[in-house]
Amino acid sequence: QVQLVESGGGLVQPGGSLRLSCTASGDISLINTMAWYRQAPGKQRELVATITGGGDTTYLDSLRGRFTISKKQKSFHLTMDSLLPEDTGVYSCAIDRFFSDCMYKGDMDFWGKGALVTVSS
């Protein structure tokens, strides 16, 4: 059984940076897509960024240039720069065997439990 564990969340001041990590255990040899989602207080969950096994990336348009997704072996990361208070939320990692529009609906094979990111002075 695959398990995902996030780390790196916490409190950061506006303008600061934070790096989230998601580490997978189990067999992920069939996994093609790794993704980060976030859910801000009172808002719906949204897809933040994805990276495929081949290294292709996608980003939520409003975050392009501030957030960077990367991967190495069984871990993938979300580096967040120039953080804003509206970036506050629970960030969850997820993986899937496919790269499809289903990821926009949150239809992923495996999920982490989430990490809280709070951007506040």
Coordinates of C-alpha atoms in Angstrom, one line a residue:
Q1 CA 0.0 0.0 0.0
V2 CA 1.3 3.4 -0.9
Q3 CA 1.5 6.1 1.7
L4 CA 2.3 9.8 1.3
V5 CA 3.7 11.9 4.1
E6 CA 4.0 15.7 3.8
S7 CA 6.5 17.8 5.8
G8 CA 7.7 21.4 5.9
G9 CA 4.5 23.2 6.7
G10 CA 4.4 26.0 9.3
L11 CA 4.2 29.7 10.0
V12 CA 6.0 32.1 7.7
Q13 CA 5.9 35.9 7.3
P14 CA 4.6 37.5 4.2
G15 CA 7.3 37.6 1.6
G16 CA 9.0 34.6 3.0
S17 CA 9.7 31.2 1.5
L18 CA 8.7 27.6 2.5
R19 CA 9.5 24.2 1.0
L20 CA 7.0 21.4 1.3
S21 CA 8.0 17.8 0.8
C22 CA 6.0 14.7 0.1
T23 CA 7.6 11.3 0.6
A24 CA 6.1 8.2 -0.7
S25 CA 6.5 4.7 0.7
G26 CA 5.5 1.6 -1.2
D27 CA 5.6 0.8 -4.8
I28 CA 5.1 3.9 -7.0
S29 CA 6.6 2.4 -10.2
L30 CA 3.3 2.9 -12.0
I31 CA 2.8 6.5 -10.8
N32 CA 3.0 9.1 -13.5
T33 CA 1.7 12.2 -11.9
M34 CA 2.6 13.9 -8.6
A35 CA 0.6 16.9 -7.5
W36 CA 0.1 19.5 -4.8
Y37 CA -3.3 20.8 -3.9
R38 CA -4.3 23.4 -1.4
Q39 CA -7.4 24.4 0.4
A40 CA -7.7 27.9 1.9
P41 CA -10.0 28.5 4.8
G42 CA -13.6 28.7 3.5
K43 CA -12.6 27.9 -0.1
Q44 CA -12.6 24.9 -2.3
R45 CA -9.5 22.8 -2.8
E46 CA -7.5 23.8 -5.9
L47 CA -4.8 22.1 -7.9
V48 CA -1.6 24.0 -7.3
A49 CA 1.0 22.2 -9.4
T50 CA 1.8 18.9 -11.0
I51 CA 4.9 17.1 -12.2
T52 CA 5.0 14.0 -14.3
G53 CA 7.4 11.1 -14.4
G54 CA 9.1 12.7 -17.3
G55 CA 9.5 16.0 -15.5
D56 CA 6.8 18.0 -17.2
T57 CA 5.2 20.5 -14.9
T58 CA 2.0 22.5 -14.7
Y59 CA 1.0 25.3 -12.4
L60 CA -2.1 27.2 -11.3
D61 CA -1.7 30.3 -13.5
S62 CA -1.9 32.7 -10.5
L63 CA 1.0 31.0 -8.8
R64 CA 3.4 30.6 -11.8
G65 CA 6.7 32.2 -11.0
R66 CA 6.3 32.0 -7.2
F67 CA 5.8 28.3 -6.8
T68 CA 8.1 25.5 -8.1
I69 CA 7.4 21.8 -8.1
S70 CA 10.3 19.3 -8.3
K71 CA 10.9 15.7 -7.6
K72 CA 13.7 13.3 -6.7
Q73 CA 13.2 9.5 -6.5
K74 CA 10.2 8.9 -4.2
S75 CA 9.9 12.4 -3.0
F76 CA 8.5 15.6 -4.5
H77 CA 8.6 19.1 -3.3
L78 CA 6.8 22.4 -3.6
T79 CA 9.0 25.5 -3.1
M80 CA 7.0 28.6 -2.4
D81 CA 8.5 32.0 -2.6
S82 CA 7.2 35.5 -2.0
L83 CA 4.4 34.1 0.1
L84 CA 1.2 36.1 0.6
P85 CA -1.4 35.8 3.3
E86 CA -3.8 34.4 0.8
D87 CA -1.4 31.4 0.3
T88 CA -2.5 30.2 3.8
G89 CA -4.1 26.9 3.7
V90 CA -3.7 23.1 4.0
Y91 CA -1.4 21.8 1.3
S92 CA -1.9 18.2 0.3
C93 CA 0.2 16.0 -2.0
A94 CA -1.3 13.4 -4.2
I95 CA -0.2 10.9 -6.9
D96 CA -1.9 9.1 -9.7
R97 CA -1.1 6.6 -12.4
F98 CA -2.4 8.9 -15.1
F99 CA -2.1 12.5 -16.2
S100 CA -5.7 13.5 -17.0
D101 CA -8.3 16.1 -16.4
C102 CA -9.5 14.0 -13.4
M103 CA -6.7 15.6 -11.4
Y104 CA -8.6 18.9 -11.5
K105 CA -11.4 17.2 -9.7
G106 CA -9.1 15.8 -7.1
D107 CA -9.5 12.3 -8.5
M108 CA -6.1 10.9 -7.5
D109 CA -5.0 7.4 -6.5
F110 CA -3.3 8.3 -3.2
W111 CA -3.3 11.3 -0.9
G112 CA -1.3 12.6 2.0
K113 CA -3.0 14.0 5.1
G114 CA -2.0 17.6 4.5
A115 CA 0.3 20.2 5.9
L116 CA -0.8 23.5 7.3
V117 CA 0.9 26.6 5.9
T118 CA 0.2 29.9 7.6
V119 CA 1.4 33.1 6.1
S120 CA 1.1 35.9 8.7
S121 CA 3.1 38.6 10.4

